[in-house]
mmCIF file of C-alpha atoms and ligand atoms in Angstrom:
data_model
loop_
_atom_site.group_PDB
_atom_site.id
_atom_site.type_symbol
_atom_site.label_atom_id
_atom_site.label_comp_id
_atom_site.label_asym_id
_atom_site.label_seq_id
_atom_site.Cartn_x
_atom_site.Cartn_y
_atom_site.Cartn_z
ATOM 1 C CA MET A 426 26.301 66.126 24.405
ATOM 2 C CA ARG A 427 30.083 66.634 24.148
ATOM 3 C CA LEU A 428 32.393 63.740 24.987
ATOM 4 C CA PRO A 429 33.760 63.679 28.536
ATOM 5 C CA GLU A 430 37.424 64.551 29.046
ATOM 6 C CA PHE A 431 39.960 63.906 31.803
ATOM 7 C CA ALA A 432 39.125 67.299 33.370
ATOM 8 C CA ASP A 433 35.538 66.057 33.865
ATOM 9 C CA ILE A 434 36.890 63.069 35.812
ATOM 10 C CA GLN A 435 38.984 65.357 38.012
ATOM 11 C CA ALA A 436 35.923 67.550 38.652
ATOM 12 C CA ALA A 437 33.869 64.446 39.476
ATOM 13 C CA ALA A 438 36.540 63.343 41.973
ATOM 14 C CA GLY A 439 36.077 66.683 43.759
ATOM 15 C CA ARG A 440 32.285 66.199 43.948
ATOM 16 C CA LEU A 441 32.639 62.614 45.220
ATOM 17 C CA ARG A 442 35.151 63.460 47.957
ATOM 18 C CA GLY A 443 33.608 62.698 51.341
ATOM 19 C CA HIS A 444 30.562 61.010 49.727
ATOM 20 C CA ALA A 445 31.945 57.969 47.874
ATOM 21 C CA HIS A 446 34.331 55.555 49.565
ATOM 22 C CA ARG A 447 37.915 55.635 48.415
ATOM 23 C CA THR A 448 37.948 51.856 47.931
ATOM 24 C CA PRO A 449 41.075 49.828 48.695
ATOM 25 C CA VAL A 450 43.578 48.589 46.097
ATOM 26 C CA LEU A 451 44.257 45.024 47.259
ATOM 27 C CA ARG A 452 47.087 42.656 46.364
ATOM 28 C CA SER A 453 47.180 38.871 46.361
ATOM 29 C CA ALA A 454 50.423 36.914 46.591
ATOM 30 C CA THR A 455 48.540 33.907 45.175
ATOM 31 C CA ALA A 456 47.341 35.878 42.149
ATOM 32 C CA ASP A 457 50.845 37.262 41.559
ATOM 33 C CA ALA A 458 52.399 33.803 41.816
ATOM 34 C CA ARG A 459 49.795 32.305 39.520
ATOM 35 C CA THR A 460 50.226 34.971 36.823
ATOM 36 C CA GLY A 461 53.847 36.083 37.176
ATOM 37 C CA ALA A 462 52.578 39.687 37.131
ATOM 38 C CA SER A 463 51.978 42.251 39.888
ATOM 39 C CA LEU A 464 48.206 42.580 40.129
ATOM 40 C CA PHE A 465 46.430 45.564 41.677
ATOM 41 C CA PHE A 466 42.737 44.957 42.413
ATOM 42 C CA LYS A 467 40.591 48.107 42.702
ATOM 43 C CA CYS A 468 37.823 46.801 44.929
ATOM 44 C CA GLU A 469 34.587 48.546 44.014
ATOM 45 C CA ASN A 470 32.685 45.689 45.629
ATOM 46 C CA PHE A 471 33.437 47.736 48.772
ATOM 47 C CA GLN A 472 31.956 50.924 47.280
ATOM 48 C CA ARG A 473 28.728 52.377 48.748
ATOM 49 C CA MET A 474 25.767 50.212 47.672
ATOM 50 C CA GLY A 475 28.302 47.596 46.596
ATOM 51 C CA ALA A 476 29.404 48.753 43.136
ATOM 52 C CA PHE A 477 31.223 51.526 41.243
ATOM 53 C CA LYS A 478 27.864 52.781 39.892
ATOM 54 C CA PHE A 479 27.519 55.025 42.943
ATOM 55 C CA ARG A 480 30.275 57.201 41.468
ATOM 56 C CA GLY A 481 28.536 58.039 38.188
ATOM 57 C CA ALA A 482 25.112 58.349 39.787
ATOM 58 C CA TYR A 483 26.284 60.705 42.508
ATOM 59 C CA ASN A 484 28.216 62.856 40.052
ATOM 60 C CA ALA A 485 25.351 63.073 37.560
ATOM 61 C CA ILE A 486 22.867 64.139 40.255
ATOM 62 C CA ALA A 487 25.360 66.666 41.654
ATOM 63 C CA CYS A 488 25.557 68.214 38.156
ATOM 64 C CA LEU A 489 21.764 68.776 37.807
ATOM 65 C CA THR A 490 20.303 72.289 37.750
ATOM 66 C CA PRO A 491 18.259 73.381 40.792
ATOM 67 C CA ALA A 492 15.037 73.032 38.738
ATOM 68 C CA GLN A 493 15.961 69.459 37.736
ATOM 69 C CA ARG A 494 16.773 68.565 41.338
ATOM 70 C CA ALA A 495 13.399 69.877 42.456
ATOM 71 C CA ALA A 496 11.549 67.760 39.851
ATOM 72 C CA GLY A 497 13.447 64.513 40.553
ATOM 73 C CA VAL A 498 15.321 61.905 38.503
ATOM 74 C CA ILE A 499 14.392 58.710 36.682
ATOM 75 C CA ALA A 500 16.648 55.788 35.709
ATOM 76 C CA PHE A 501 16.316 52.358 34.092
ATOM 77 C CA SER A 502 18.552 49.528 35.237
ATOM 78 C CA SER A 503 18.851 45.790 35.739
ATOM 79 C CA GLY A 504 20.245 46.425 39.180
ATOM 80 C CA ASN A 505 23.263 48.330 40.412
ATOM 81 C CA HIS A 506 22.545 51.596 38.600
ATOM 82 C CA ALA A 507 19.083 51.532 40.174
ATOM 83 C CA GLN A 508 20.473 51.230 43.691
ATOM 84 C CA ALA A 509 23.129 53.817 42.902
ATOM 85 C CA ILE A 510 20.596 56.382 41.697
ATOM 86 C CA ALA A 511 18.241 55.670 44.600
ATOM 87 C CA LEU A 512 21.010 56.147 47.175
ATOM 88 C CA ALA A 513 22.764 59.078 45.471
ATOM 89 C CA ALA A 514 19.414 60.852 45.044
ATOM 90 C CA ARG A 515 18.437 60.334 48.677
ATOM 91 C CA LEU A 516 21.806 61.654 49.874
ATOM 92 C CA GLN A 517 21.232 64.814 47.795
ATOM 93 C CA SER A 518 17.534 65.143 48.765
ATOM 94 C CA VAL A 519 16.294 64.412 45.227
ATOM 95 C CA ARG A 520 13.326 62.097 44.460
ATOM 96 C CA ALA A 521 14.147 59.018 42.336
ATOM 97 C CA THR A 522 11.932 56.810 40.125
ATOM 98 C CA ILE A 523 13.583 53.562 38.982
ATOM 99 C CA VAL A 524 12.466 51.368 36.048
ATOM 100 C CA MET A 525 13.668 47.777 36.671
ATOM 101 C CA PRO A 526 13.082 44.398 34.986
ATOM 102 C CA SER A 527 10.650 42.264 36.964
ATOM 103 C CA ASP A 528 13.211 39.379 36.966
ATOM 104 C CA ALA A 529 16.063 41.475 38.429
ATOM 105 C CA PRO A 530 17.831 39.739 41.366
ATOM 106 C CA ALA A 531 15.563 40.039 44.411
ATOM 107 C CA PRO A 532 18.184 41.701 46.635
ATOM 108 C CA LYS A 533 18.694 44.412 44.008
ATOM 109 C CA LEU A 534 14.947 45.169 43.815
ATOM 110 C CA ALA A 535 14.695 45.207 47.604
ATOM 111 C CA ALA A 536 17.784 47.380 48.090
ATOM 112 C CA THR A 537 16.530 49.929 45.550
ATOM 113 C CA ARG A 538 13.270 50.281 47.498
ATOM 114 C CA GLU A 539 15.151 50.426 50.809
ATOM 115 C CA TYR A 540 17.306 53.271 49.504
ATOM 116 C CA GLY A 541 14.094 55.198 48.917
ATOM 117 C CA GLY A 542 13.589 54.785 45.170
ATOM 118 C CA GLU A 543 10.084 54.355 43.697
ATOM 119 C CA VAL A 544 10.346 51.152 41.593
ATOM 120 C CA VAL A 545 8.366 50.638 38.344
ATOM 121 C CA THR A 546 8.853 47.109 36.878
ATOM 122 C CA TYR A 547 8.676 45.867 33.247
ATOM 123 C CA ASP A 548 9.135 42.578 31.344
ATOM 124 C CA ARG A 549 12.800 42.360 30.199
ATOM 125 C CA TRP A 550 11.961 40.076 27.239
ATOM 126 C CA ALA A 551 8.860 41.900 25.959
ATOM 127 C CA GLU A 552 9.023 45.625 26.691
ATOM 128 C CA ASP A 553 11.417 48.368 25.541
ATOM 129 C CA ARG A 554 12.672 49.816 28.814
ATOM 130 C CA GLU A 555 14.125 52.930 27.207
ATOM 131 C CA ALA A 556 10.824 53.871 25.575
ATOM 132 C CA LEU A 557 8.932 53.232 28.823
ATOM 133 C CA THR A 558 11.430 55.316 30.799
ATOM 134 C CA ARG A 559 11.323 58.198 28.317
ATOM 135 C CA ARG A 560 7.514 58.218 28.435
ATOM 136 C CA LEU A 561 7.504 58.341 32.254
ATOM 137 C CA ALA A 562 10.194 61.043 32.235
ATOM 138 C CA ALA A 563 8.128 63.199 29.881
ATOM 139 C CA GLU A 564 4.863 62.610 31.787
ATOM 140 C CA ARG A 565 6.385 63.404 35.182
ATOM 141 C CA GLY A 566 8.976 66.029 34.145
ATOM 142 C CA LEU A 567 11.878 63.938 35.487
ATOM 143 C CA ALA A 568 15.559 64.175 34.491
ATOM 144 C CA LEU A 569 16.719 60.896 32.941
ATOM 145 C CA VAL A 570 20.073 59.597 34.202
ATOM 146 C CA PRO A 571 21.050 56.718 31.873
ATOM 147 C CA PRO A 572 23.276 53.912 33.202
ATOM 148 C CA TYR A 573 26.260 54.580 30.951
ATOM 149 C CA ASP A 574 25.804 56.870 27.960
ATOM 150 C CA HIS A 575 26.056 60.210 29.747
ATOM 151 C CA ARG A 576 29.016 62.558 30.214
ATOM 152 C CA ASP A 577 28.614 63.008 33.974
ATOM 153 C CA VAL A 578 28.080 59.266 34.524
ATOM 154 C CA ILE A 579 31.213 58.369 32.527
ATOM 155 C CA ALA A 580 33.217 61.048 34.378
ATOM 156 C CA GLY A 581 32.088 59.644 37.740
ATOM 157 C CA GLN A 582 32.973 56.053 36.793
ATOM 158 C CA GLY A 583 36.413 57.222 35.642
ATOM 159 C CA THR A 584 37.283 58.233 39.192
ATOM 160 C CA ALA A 585 37.725 54.506 40.000
ATOM 161 C CA ALA A 586 40.756 54.305 37.686
ATOM 162 C CA LEU A 587 41.917 57.771 38.758
ATOM 163 C CA GLU A 588 42.168 56.511 42.357
ATOM 164 C CA LEU A 589 43.715 53.203 41.293
ATOM 165 C CA LEU A 590 46.464 54.972 39.342
ATOM 166 C CA GLU A 591 47.060 57.454 42.166
ATOM 167 C CA ASP A 592 47.445 54.589 44.650
ATOM 168 C CA ALA A 593 49.236 51.970 42.524
ATOM 169 C CA GLY A 594 51.325 54.254 40.298
ATOM 170 C CA HIS A 595 52.079 53.398 36.674
ATOM 171 C CA LEU A 596 50.328 50.363 35.213
ATOM 172 C CA ASP A 597 51.372 48.431 32.098
ATOM 173 C CA ALA A 598 47.878 47.049 31.587
ATOM 174 C CA LEU A 599 44.404 47.686 32.943
ATOM 175 C CA PHE A 600 41.477 45.251 32.724
ATOM 176 C CA VAL A 601 37.939 46.633 33.117
ATOM 177 C CA CYS A 602 34.600 44.856 32.696
ATOM 178 C CA LEU A 603 32.356 46.041 29.875
ATOM 179 C CA GLY A 604 28.602 46.344 29.668
ATOM 180 C CA GLY A 605 27.499 49.600 28.069
ATOM 181 C CA GLY A 606 30.974 51.040 28.531
ATOM 182 C CA GLY A 607 30.518 53.784 31.124
ATOM 183 C CA LEU A 608 33.123 52.308 33.463
ATOM 184 C CA LEU A 609 35.493 51.318 30.665
ATOM 185 C CA SER A 610 35.390 54.650 28.823
ATOM 186 C CA GLY A 611 35.854 56.645 32.042
ATOM 187 C CA CYS A 612 38.725 54.422 33.186
ATOM 188 C CA ALA A 613 40.339 54.544 29.738
ATOM 189 C CA LEU A 614 40.281 58.356 29.802
ATOM 190 C CA ALA A 615 41.906 58.362 33.250
ATOM 191 C CA ALA A 616 44.564 55.861 32.164
ATOM 192 C CA ALA A 617 45.333 57.809 28.968
ATOM 193 C CA ALA A 618 45.967 60.925 31.076
ATOM 194 C CA LEU A 619 47.827 59.397 34.029
ATOM 195 C CA SER A 620 49.590 56.354 32.564
ATOM 196 C CA PRO A 621 49.653 56.968 28.792
ATOM 197 C CA SER A 622 51.495 53.773 27.849
ATOM 198 C CA CYS A 623 49.026 51.588 29.783
ATOM 199 C CA ALA A 624 47.214 49.060 27.554
ATOM 200 C CA VAL A 625 43.516 49.170 28.460
ATOM 201 C CA PHE A 626 41.260 46.135 27.901
ATOM 202 C CA GLY A 627 37.485 45.896 28.164
ATOM 203 C CA VAL A 628 36.202 42.450 29.120
ATOM 204 C CA GLU A 629 32.838 41.015 28.060
ATOM 205 C CA PRO A 630 30.961 37.788 28.696
ATOM 206 C CA GLU A 631 31.348 35.347 25.768
ATOM 207 C CA ALA A 632 27.586 35.414 25.153
ATOM 208 C CA GLY A 633 27.467 39.227 24.997
ATOM 209 C CA ASP A 634 30.384 40.229 22.772
ATOM 210 C CA ASP A 635 28.758 43.254 21.122
ATOM 211 C CA GLY A 636 31.616 45.528 22.224
ATOM 212 C CA ARG A 637 34.246 43.271 20.699
ATOM 213 C CA ARG A 638 32.249 43.074 17.469
ATOM 214 C CA SER A 639 31.726 46.837 17.459
ATOM 215 C CA LEU A 640 35.460 47.459 17.810
ATOM 216 C CA ARG A 641 36.134 45.091 14.880
ATOM 217 C CA ALA A 642 33.357 46.562 12.704
ATOM 218 C CA GLY A 643 34.140 50.210 13.453
ATOM 219 C CA ARG A 644 30.484 50.900 14.302
ATOM 220 C CA ILE A 645 28.108 50.123 17.186
ATOM 221 C CA VAL A 646 26.849 46.537 16.756
ATOM 222 C CA THR A 647 23.598 45.609 18.555
ATOM 223 C CA ILE A 648 22.957 42.027 19.730
ATOM 224 C CA ALA A 649 19.986 40.236 21.351
ATOM 225 C CA VAL A 650 19.865 40.256 25.171
ATOM 226 C CA PRO A 651 22.713 37.845 26.042
ATOM 227 C CA LYS A 652 22.167 34.891 28.372
ATOM 228 C CA THR A 653 24.981 35.000 30.925
ATOM 229 C CA ILE A 654 25.360 34.986 34.709
ATOM 230 C CA ALA A 655 27.058 38.401 34.351
ATOM 231 C CA ASP A 656 23.782 40.298 34.775
ATOM 232 C CA GLY A 657 25.540 43.687 34.905
ATOM 233 C CA ALA A 658 26.841 43.119 31.360
ATOM 234 C CA MET A 659 23.595 42.052 29.681
ATOM 235 C CA THR A 660 23.587 45.243 27.613
ATOM 236 C CA THR A 661 22.877 44.862 23.891
ATOM 237 C CA HIS A 662 24.993 47.744 22.558
ATOM 238 C CA LEU A 663 27.597 50.366 23.457
ATOM 239 C CA GLY A 664 26.651 54.050 23.691
ATOM 240 C CA GLU A 665 27.064 56.993 21.324
ATOM 241 C CA LEU A 666 29.490 58.538 23.831
ATOM 242 C CA THR A 667 31.183 55.419 25.189
ATOM 243 C CA PHE A 668 31.950 53.856 21.775
ATOM 244 C CA PRO A 669 34.189 56.614 20.342
ATOM 245 C CA ILE A 670 36.161 56.780 23.611
ATOM 246 C CA ILE A 671 36.586 52.990 23.608
ATOM 247 C CA GLN A 672 37.611 53.054 19.921
ATOM 248 C CA ARG A 673 40.280 55.609 20.695
ATOM 249 C CA HIS A 674 41.666 54.374 24.012
ATOM 250 C CA VAL A 675 40.955 50.640 24.359
ATOM 251 C CA ARG A 676 43.405 48.144 22.862
ATOM 252 C CA ASP A 677 41.170 45.083 22.698
ATOM 253 C CA ILE A 678 38.095 43.373 24.140
ATOM 254 C CA PRO A 679 38.680 39.783 25.294
ATOM 255 C CA THR A 680 35.716 37.649 26.396
ATOM 256 C CA VAL A 681 35.346 35.114 29.199
ATOM 257 C CA SER A 682 32.926 32.225 29.773
ATOM 258 C CA ASP A 683 30.470 31.841 32.652
ATOM 259 C CA ALA A 684 32.622 28.912 33.857
ATOM 260 C CA GLN A 685 35.634 31.250 34.099
ATOM 261 C CA LEU A 686 33.509 33.741 36.050
ATOM 262 C CA ILE A 687 32.522 31.060 38.561
ATOM 263 C CA GLU A 688 36.160 29.990 38.940
ATOM 264 C CA THR A 689 37.112 33.618 39.575
ATOM 265 C CA MET A 690 34.266 34.110 42.086
ATOM 266 C CA ARG A 691 35.668 31.122 43.947
ATOM 267 C CA PHE A 692 39.206 32.577 43.814
ATOM 268 C CA PHE A 693 38.009 35.861 45.338
ATOM 269 C CA ALA A 694 36.063 34.052 48.078
ATOM 270 C CA GLU A 695 38.750 31.540 48.940
ATOM 271 C CA ARG A 696 41.920 33.610 48.577
ATOM 272 C CA MET A 697 40.908 37.245 49.062
ATOM 273 C CA LYS A 698 37.888 36.700 51.350
ATOM 274 C CA MET A 699 35.677 38.825 49.104
ATOM 275 C CA VAL A 700 32.154 38.331 47.766
ATOM 276 C CA VAL A 701 32.257 39.468 44.128
ATOM 277 C CA GLU A 702 29.282 39.290 41.763
ATOM 278 C CA PRO A 703 29.699 37.514 38.396
ATOM 279 C CA THR A 704 30.024 40.751 36.394
ATOM 280 C CA GLY A 705 32.600 41.941 38.911
ATOM 281 C CA CYS A 706 34.760 38.921 38.008
ATOM 282 C CA LEU A 707 35.026 39.675 34.266
ATOM 283 C CA ALA A 708 38.219 41.754 34.425
ATOM 284 C CA ALA A 709 40.058 39.401 36.778
ATOM 285 C CA ALA A 710 39.044 36.333 34.751
ATOM 286 C CA ALA A 711 40.530 37.892 31.615
ATOM 287 C CA ALA A 712 43.669 39.037 33.455
ATOM 288 C CA PHE A 713 44.195 35.450 34.676
ATOM 289 C CA ALA A 714 43.559 34.002 31.213
ATOM 290 C CA GLU A 715 45.895 36.452 29.453
ATOM 291 C CA ALA A 716 48.584 36.488 32.148
ATOM 292 C CA HIS A 717 51.188 34.918 29.828
ATOM 293 C CA ALA A 718 51.357 38.258 27.974
ATOM 294 C CA TRP A 719 51.981 40.267 31.160
ATOM 295 C CA ARG A 720 54.717 38.403 33.074
ATOM 296 C CA GLY A 721 56.752 40.853 35.173
ATOM 297 C CA CYS A 722 54.280 43.659 34.462
ATOM 298 C CA ARG A 723 52.091 45.857 36.654
ATOM 299 C CA VAL A 724 48.475 45.033 35.904
ATOM 300 C CA GLY A 725 45.375 46.815 37.226
ATOM 301 C CA VAL A 726 42.088 44.922 37.610
ATOM 302 C CA VAL A 727 38.841 46.724 38.375
ATOM 303 C CA VAL A 728 36.579 44.560 40.564
ATOM 304 C CA SER A 729 33.316 46.296 39.751
ATOM 305 C CA GLY A 730 30.796 45.067 42.318
ATOM 306 C CA GLY A 731 29.691 42.576 44.936
ATOM 307 C CA ASN A 732 25.892 42.517 44.838
ATOM 308 C CA VAL A 733 24.812 38.935 44.410
ATOM 309 C CA ASP A 734 21.875 36.785 45.471
ATOM 310 C CA LEU A 735 23.533 34.678 48.178
ATOM 311 C CA ALA A 736 21.480 31.545 47.424
ATOM 312 C CA ARG A 737 22.618 31.582 43.776
ATOM 313 C CA TYR A 738 26.159 32.475 44.851
ATOM 314 C CA ALA A 739 26.278 29.418 47.123
ATOM 315 C CA GLN A 740 25.036 27.206 44.264
ATOM 316 C CA TRP A 741 27.683 28.536 41.868
ATOM 317 C CA LEU A 742 30.481 27.943 44.358
ATOM 318 C CA ALA A 743 29.213 24.500 45.331
ATOM 319 C CA ALA A 744 28.966 23.373 41.700
ATOM 320 C CA ALA A 745 32.428 24.654 40.734
HETATM 321 C C1 PLP B 1106 26.930 48.191 35.447
HETATM 322 C C2 PLP B 1106 27.967 47.244 35.847
HETATM 323 C C3 PLP B 1106 28.974 46.864 34.956
HETATM 324 C C4 PLP B 1106 29.038 47.380 33.527
HETATM 325 O O1 PLP B 1106 29.269 48.777 33.504
HETATM 326 P P1 PLP B 1106 29.083 49.632 32.169
HETATM 327 O O2 PLP B 1106 29.416 51.008 32.568
HETATM 328 O O3 PLP B 1106 27.668 49.466 31.717
HETATM 329 O O4 PLP B 1106 30.005 49.056 31.156
HETATM 330 C C5 PLP B 1106 29.952 46.007 35.417
HETATM 331 N N1 PLP B 1106 29.944 45.504 36.676
HETATM 332 C C6 PLP B 1106 28.981 45.841 37.559
HETATM 333 C C7 PLP B 1106 29.040 45.270 38.924
HETATM 334 C C8 PLP B 1106 27.970 46.722 37.182
HETATM 335 O O5 PLP B 1106 27.021 47.049 38.057
#
């Protein structure tokens, strides 16, 4: 599969028009005062199904051939990609089978079923989800839409930064959370085209720093499943497509602790009146921590999603 390019992101934006929300770019006087920078928050927690993943899923399904659409799609995911595929498939009258870990957050399992996806569960710590998914795809003749390492998925995710740059104008820096790198590589391609001097950063949880290590090593480094509250970034390795784009367009990959994520969740709730899931706080946590380098600058922050188990959310905020 060839690497996605900026033109693919522009084409994806055309397919998403009228189907995905154009999410708001919010400001916070408190965040600006605290950092000395001008922060622009692209709020994908307000996207359909609550995360940017709707963009890549919708675009990938829109790019299928008529025969593939008739057969249906299959996806594996610890959460948001599952809901995104289930919803995007239903909206385009395509059947969706979703392979999910049995310990995925309950609201994510329930939402995937509510959106009309057929859920097949597996044991996250014992089974190889990719092998299971590929076997089901072959048996049932389904088109596999992976969560990040796919041209049309990356192109769809890149529309988040495309919109942010259209709305905010030039940015000096852009912080994006990093799991498998679909969002980061798409956003980095958009930034390279629209704001070429913008420094793009991927942000990982401390416990899952495979991307940072990969960038240092010059090859894809695989780690064990990381233990972190950022469940959307529990990936063990970058992709064959996302890694070369990240190598080329991403300046560095800072990491943040779970404690920083909780502090940032509290900031969003208290100051911006937004429910943001732990993974959705990665970029903002790093932007706050590295603010000293960006005083007086225009800094974009992608807030990636807001799907969180409310009981756990309440515990995190109460303990902070
Ligand atoms: C999937 C996801 C991520 C990570 O995205 P990648 O494209 O895998 O890097 C970050 N935040 C949220 C909310 C997600 O659902």
